[in-house]
Amino acid sequence: MASIAEAAPKPPNALAGALKEAALAAGVAGALALPLIGFHLVDVTGGVSVESRLSWVVYAMLAVFAGRFLLAITRRPAAASGHRDARRSASGKRNARLVGLVILAAVLVLPFLPFSNRYVLDTAITVLIYVMLGWGLNVVVGLAGLLDLGYVAFYAVGAYSYALLALYLQFGFWECLPLAGILAATFGVLLGFPVLRLRGDYLAIVTLGFGEMIRIVLLNWQDFTRGPNGIDSIPRPSFFGLPFREEPPEGGTSFHQFFGLEYAPEHRIVFLFYLILALALVTNWATLRLRRLPIGRAWEALREDEIACRSLGINPTNTKLSAFAIGAMFGGFAGAFFATRQGFISPESFTFMESAVILAIVVLGGMGSQLGVVVAAAFFIVLPELAREFAQFRMLLFGLAMVLIMLWRPQGLISGREPSIRLGRPADG
Amino acid sequence: MEYFLQQLINGLTLGGIYALIAIGYTMVYGIIGMINFAHGEVYMIGAFIAVIAFTALGLLGLTWVPLSLAIVLMLAIGFTAIYGWSIERVAYRPLRSAPRLAPLISAIGMSILLQNYVQVLQGAKIKTLPPMIEGGLTLMQVEGFSVRLSYLQIIILLLTVSLMAAFSVVIARTPLGRAQRACEQDRRMASLLGVDVDRTISLTFVMGAGLAAVAGVFVTLYYGVIDFFIGFLAGLKAFTAAVLGGIGSLAGAMLGGLLIGLIEAFWAGYFTVEYKDLAVFAILVIVLIFRPTGLLGQPEVEKV
Amino acid sequence: MGALLQVEHLTMRFGGLVAVDDVSFAAADREITAVIGPNGAGKTTLFNCLTGFYKPTVGRLALRRPEGEFFLERMEGFRIAREAKVARTFQNIRLFPHMTTLENLMVAQHNPLMRASGMSLLGLFAWPGYRRAERAAVERARYWLAKVDLLAQADDEAGALPYGAQRRLEIARAMCTEPCLLCLDEPAAGLNPRESAELNDLLRLIRDEHRIAILLIEHDMSVVMQISDRVVVLDYGRKIADGSPAQVRNDAAVIRAYLGEDEDAALPEEVARDLQAGH
């Protein structure tokens, strides 16, 4: 790996330059730290008081000085690192399919691995929900190039569709799953129709606003949605009609009786795991297929050049709307699953933060890359889990990671696109 | 009528604060075409510095309000500006030639980072500040209902208007403003003509942060309560204001800010407090449907 | 042959600026009609009105096809391409740069493919009818790739192609929409002489074998004079001449427009050569 540029000794003034840069950075860090680290508000009766901890400022400055100095003396020439990136992404593309299959195989047997327990499965289910959401949002952002900052709205619509249908009409999960998708898609069309003419960033803020609007309605329409208290005792899914309960309902059979098993609460977790895995794989299959159909190519073409699309007779509004609706539909499915898995939902679960995380998963994964979404989702869900010990620093580290990863790989983890069709090898060949 | 007048005053005050934050969004958007998601957090930091500084000055025994207000404003503007500068330098500048979404994600990350940074350092509980500028004018008194214009509201309105006027002059008349407008139009050409693009962009962030800090100081004084999460909703509304007015347009940000403040105040006054945020976004959507580039935005000429 | 396109009293104003001023002309079916004129004469504006990117202030743009009559000034841009079958290229090439050459041509066949895929539902499950349609679309793309000499680059990113190849690809893409009128906005701009000559052959092929009318904006007189059946000259938004290449070449108003008001000025040699290039 060592190139000539790296092996060559630094010119003598490089050290001085690095020291100067480090000193500057430390100075700025000091100014940043002084008001917020150097002083802190303490709650006292009847208000707040302020205490100083100026030594912390000094530590912060020293840390920044050391960090900046190390960065300055170890930074490699930009050209070399660019080259390395190009090579890695080329080989990454070749191996993507293989890696995907290995991951799939590992995930399929996960519940039977020795280390697998309830906690591991729960985390895996959460990761899979975000994988599914990422794949759904990828249609909108990655393929069609529409910046949607309110994707969580469709997730919420799906979750509340199921919860409310179960609450008021006693619908079961399997009837609600398609309905949740359809309702979310309908919301997507209703929102999209007036606003999809808007230019990128205007669209972003309107979608963000829409996400907030849904949340505000859920919070305040107390008679219908039960407001901030949320909806509890949402029915758990059954195994195609067989409930996961120790005591079967009157005249019915439970899952463990039907299969002659000992009752175990893990059955339901394992079932939920395979359910979300199946839903995610359906999402993956459908989005990959759609990409190779005329509609998918039109999405990508719209992302590239809307004017050229119009000159070729493509209706931009309908095409964007279809991307929005399909993305929303998968969000709705994931929402219904989320509701049945948690058994309880409240507007708390559908904040802007969720939209941001899903979008970050798509962008970090490398827009349009299915495998990238998996890796990014795993990272963003598992990282906070690992950081659980640092309880209060968790979200801080999360935000920091988002920034650092974007700086490290602005193109996303897996960049580069695969053509949807090749000459002499049609998509179905 | 009296109630209307009171809501008008409240709405204008609130709108002035939103406008101050919105200017930061609109300038940054104008010059580098990105939504600076962390700008709401910059405002929140300004508010925290204000509470810390007021409390510290109180402990030092400085109680003459005009002086302490001046000192706090200077400290808040100065330190917050450094935050604005650092955010750009660390999280956005390296991504200037990256794909469009990369700086946006970086900005969202920065926003999460700053929120939790303040939470960790200053605690999650709300911080209160005793009222410092009390009293006001009673404009009207009819049947037990009085229309009041507090001194604080007067200060906020006057300061907002004069800052906006000063900014308009800076953008229109000074070399810095000229450099900013040049960078907005064509960054590469501007740099070829000798405009220091990095410096201009940095200064834009510094100015935006300074204005956000002023907003932070006055929100602290106005409501007397802040927490580490106030940046999110205020930022969202200020950005909405910038878009409503036509993003990239300074006058648009001011108009949008005032409109958002008024909509909120009137909605809360006449309809329901709970749905005031809904009204703000609903009106944004409606305006954008009929004027896709905002109220004062230049309609984009489609180059074919 | 009858007029395919009838432009009547077309006027386009932008605020106070009159970009196209009361222009009328006709373009015959299966002929190449060139629109020439100095920079800023309103040629591209005329195209943008024709293809629905601008709504003309005044005027009628009637397209008469056996299937019926279309009034382009009333139609949305994408419908002009989809229903009236007018295809165009752009002065600043507008390909889908990150998609492959072949994909660019597949996008051009979006509407028939979309119908064949049953609005994607049948296509999702690889319905045989859709697969047939897709194969046919690939064959059409292959035909045009061969014609523009890009078969070997079929799976390359369109944005990475050399400039001349991008120009050819854009024409191939427009042809894949099966148009009845092809509007080309400066197709020879930036091409070297050899590439220009190849372009001439391609345009002749489109006219003679595919029997498609071409409307051409061009500065390169060697292209205009050699292949046009008719030339329309615009200057400051007005039509100043209209006729066969030979007529236009000798038109006093045209020479004035290109060379300025001074009629005594001798033609600079290279301009004279360009104007005579058809011989």
Tab-separated table of C-alpha atoms in Angstrom, chain A residues 28 30-37 39-43 46-51 53 56 68 141 145-147 149 191 194-195 197-206 208-210 212-217 219-222 306-307 310 352-353 356-357 359-361 363-364 367 380 392-400 402-403 406-411, chain B residues 29 33-35 37 45 48-49 51-52 55-56 59 79 82-86 89-92 94-95 97-110 112-113 116-123 125-129 226 232-233 236 239-240 242-244 246-247 274-275 277-278 281-282 284-285 288-294 297 300 302-304:
chain	number	residue	atom	x	y	z
A	28	VAL	CA	-10.709	27.883	18.484
A	30	GLY	CA	-10.813	27.053	23.711
A	31	ALA	CA	-13.205	29.714	22.501
A	32	LEU	CA	-15.847	27.094	21.802
A	33	ALA	CA	-15.353	25.399	25.146
A	34	LEU	CA	-15.190	28.502	27.316
A	35	PRO	CA	-18.897	29.360	27.508
A	36	LEU	CA	-20.466	25.916	27.439
A	37	ILE	CA	-17.811	23.652	28.933
A	39	PHE	CA	-19.351	27.134	32.858
A	40	HIS	CA	-22.354	25.066	33.662
A	41	LEU	CA	-25.767	25.831	34.948
A	42	VAL	CA	-26.778	24.134	38.140
A	43	ASP	CA	-30.369	23.854	39.166
A	46	GLY	CA	-36.134	28.894	42.353
A	47	GLY	CA	-33.899	29.042	39.318
A	48	VAL	CA	-30.393	28.339	38.185
A	49	SER	CA	-26.949	29.229	39.299
A	50	VAL	CA	-23.714	28.939	37.416
A	51	GLU	CA	-20.465	27.232	38.323
A	53	ARG	CA	-14.992	24.317	35.592
A	56	TRP	CA	-12.181	21.242	31.452
A	68	ARG	CA	-5.207	18.221	15.121
A	141	VAL	CA	-34.350	9.509	-2.667
A	145	GLY	CA	-33.822	11.820	-6.497
A	146	LEU	CA	-36.652	13.374	-4.474
A	147	LEU	CA	-35.415	14.605	-1.135
A	149	LEU	CA	-37.344	14.554	4.950
A	191	LEU	CA	-49.179	14.819	-0.265
A	194	PRO	CA	-49.638	19.262	-4.980
A	195	VAL	CA	-45.980	19.470	-4.021
A	197	ARG	CA	-43.647	20.227	-8.833
A	198	LEU	CA	-41.448	21.912	-6.256
A	199	ARG	CA	-37.718	22.105	-6.678
A	200	GLY	CA	-35.538	19.836	-4.551
A	201	ASP	CA	-35.110	21.773	-1.346
A	202	TYR	CA	-38.591	23.174	-1.281
A	203	LEU	CA	-39.815	19.629	-1.565
A	204	ALA	CA	-37.555	18.718	1.345
A	205	ILE	CA	-39.032	21.309	3.675
A	206	VAL	CA	-42.600	20.521	2.633
A	208	LEU	CA	-40.515	17.689	6.616
A	209	GLY	CA	-43.504	19.869	7.411
A	210	PHE	CA	-45.852	17.099	6.401
A	212	GLU	CA	-44.502	17.154	11.588
A	213	MET	CA	-48.145	17.782	10.663
A	214	ILE	CA	-48.982	14.092	10.905
A	215	ARG	CA	-47.308	13.935	14.285
A	216	ILE	CA	-49.137	17.022	15.543
A	217	VAL	CA	-52.469	15.556	14.452
A	219	LEU	CA	-50.739	14.092	19.305
A	220	ASN	CA	-53.765	16.356	19.442
A	221	TRP	CA	-56.655	14.391	17.990
A	222	GLN	CA	-57.096	12.754	21.347
A	306	GLU	CA	-36.183	16.295	-15.778
A	307	ILE	CA	-36.195	18.481	-18.892
A	310	ARG	CA	-40.214	15.738	-20.678
A	352	PHE	CA	-38.172	13.986	12.726
A	353	MET	CA	-35.253	12.136	14.257
A	356	ALA	CA	-33.249	11.762	9.701
A	357	VAL	CA	-31.938	8.340	10.688
A	359	LEU	CA	-32.317	9.243	5.342
A	360	ALA	CA	-28.861	8.939	6.850
A	361	ILE	CA	-29.019	5.183	6.304
A	363	VAL	CA	-27.170	8.349	2.054
A	364	LEU	CA	-24.491	6.655	4.112
A	367	MET	CA	-27.599	6.169	-2.654
A	380	PHE	CA	-26.776	3.069	12.979
A	392	GLN	CA	-25.909	10.040	28.063
A	393	PHE	CA	-23.216	10.249	25.413
A	394	ARG	CA	-25.100	7.908	23.109
A	395	MET	CA	-26.826	10.426	20.910
A	396	LEU	CA	-23.830	12.691	21.020
A	397	LEU	CA	-21.692	9.910	19.582
A	398	PHE	CA	-24.438	9.138	17.109
A	399	GLY	CA	-24.410	12.676	15.743
A	400	LEU	CA	-20.635	12.735	15.725
A	402	MET	CA	-22.961	10.877	11.217
A	403	VAL	CA	-20.695	13.836	10.590
A	406	MET	CA	-20.040	11.754	5.752
A	407	LEU	CA	-16.626	13.421	5.838
A	408	TRP	CA	-14.933	10.091	5.398
A	409	ARG	CA	-17.115	8.809	2.566
A	410	PRO	CA	-19.281	11.522	1.036
A	411	GLN	CA	-20.359	9.121	-1.708
B	29	TYR	CA	-28.722	28.688	1.355
B	33	GLY	CA	-27.200	26.056	-1.664
B	34	MET	CA	-27.500	23.872	1.417
B	35	ILE	CA	-29.991	23.684	4.260
B	37	PHE	CA	-29.786	22.048	9.595
B	45	ILE	CA	-26.414	27.743	21.896
B	48	PHE	CA	-27.667	29.018	26.579
B	49	ILE	CA	-24.752	31.402	26.494
B	51	VAL	CA	-28.567	32.330	30.384
B	52	ILE	CA	-25.078	31.466	31.566
B	55	THR	CA	-26.597	34.331	35.672
B	56	ALA	CA	-22.860	34.836	35.969
B	59	LEU	CA	-23.551	36.489	40.683
B	79	PHE	CA	-19.095	32.998	21.099
B	82	ILE	CA	-17.313	31.068	16.670
B	83	TYR	CA	-19.657	28.089	16.811
B	84	GLY	CA	-21.113	29.077	13.442
B	85	TRP	CA	-17.656	29.431	11.960
B	86	SER	CA	-16.441	26.110	13.364
B	89	ARG	CA	-15.151	24.698	8.818
B	90	VAL	CA	-15.468	21.193	10.269
B	91	ALA	CA	-18.660	19.733	8.864
B	92	TYR	CA	-19.461	21.535	5.610
B	94	PRO	CA	-14.755	19.466	3.303
B	95	LEU	CA	-18.020	18.447	1.608
B	97	SER	CA	-17.824	19.410	-3.843
B	98	ALA	CA	-19.500	16.256	-2.530
B	99	PRO	CA	-22.894	14.993	-3.722
B	100	ARG	CA	-25.729	17.268	-2.690
B	101	LEU	CA	-27.054	15.117	0.133
B	102	ALA	CA	-23.738	14.608	1.899
B	103	PRO	CA	-23.579	18.068	3.526
B	104	LEU	CA	-27.247	17.781	4.445
B	105	ILE	CA	-26.635	14.561	6.356
B	106	SER	CA	-23.543	16.067	7.896
B	107	ALA	CA	-25.674	19.030	8.987
B	108	ILE	CA	-28.309	16.775	10.515
B	109	GLY	CA	-25.548	14.914	12.330
B	110	MET	CA	-24.119	18.211	13.534
B	112	ILE	CA	-27.914	15.980	16.787
B	113	LEU	CA	-24.354	16.357	18.048
B	116	ASN	CA	-26.680	16.373	22.918
B	117	TYR	CA	-23.466	18.237	23.584
B	118	VAL	CA	-25.446	20.956	25.327
B	119	GLN	CA	-27.630	18.408	27.056
B	120	VAL	CA	-24.635	16.532	28.420
B	121	LEU	CA	-22.824	19.666	29.529
B	122	GLN	CA	-25.709	21.708	30.865
B	123	GLY	CA	-28.273	19.106	31.821
B	125	LYS	CA	-33.793	20.123	32.636
B	126	ILE	CA	-35.279	23.407	31.547
B	127	LYS	CA	-33.308	26.498	32.531
B	128	THR	CA	-35.117	29.516	33.801
B	129	LEU	CA	-34.141	33.138	33.997
B	226	ILE	CA	-35.078	27.389	27.587
B	232	PHE	CA	-35.309	22.120	16.586
B	233	LEU	CA	-38.746	23.690	16.354
B	236	LEU	CA	-37.780	24.410	11.550
B	239	PHE	CA	-36.440	27.685	7.810
B	240	THR	CA	-40.103	27.544	6.912
B	242	ALA	CA	-37.104	31.540	4.795
B	243	VAL	CA	-38.799	29.246	2.284
B	244	LEU	CA	-42.103	31.031	2.608
B	246	GLY	CA	-38.401	32.875	-0.961
B	247	ILE	CA	-35.150	31.268	0.026
B	274	GLU	CA	-52.358	22.820	19.836
B	275	TYR	CA	-52.655	23.203	16.105
B	277	ASP	CA	-47.653	24.561	14.258
B	278	LEU	CA	-49.943	22.691	11.920
B	281	PHE	CA	-46.872	24.215	7.841
B	282	ALA	CA	-50.251	24.139	6.137
B	284	LEU	CA	-46.331	26.998	3.842
B	285	VAL	CA	-47.648	24.179	1.663
B	288	LEU	CA	-45.635	26.951	-2.244
B	289	ILE	CA	-48.325	25.344	-4.363
B	290	PHE	CA	-49.317	28.705	-5.770
B	291	ARG	CA	-45.893	30.330	-5.695
B	292	PRO	CA	-43.353	27.537	-5.910
B	293	THR	CA	-40.416	29.832	-5.199
B	294	GLY	CA	-41.887	31.574	-2.181
B	297	GLY	CA	-38.253	34.450	-4.502
B	300	GLU	CA	-36.723	30.316	-11.751
B	302	GLU	CA	-36.036	27.293	-16.998
B	303	LYS	CA	-32.913	27.189	-19.127
B	304	VAL	CA	-33.363	24.709	-21.913
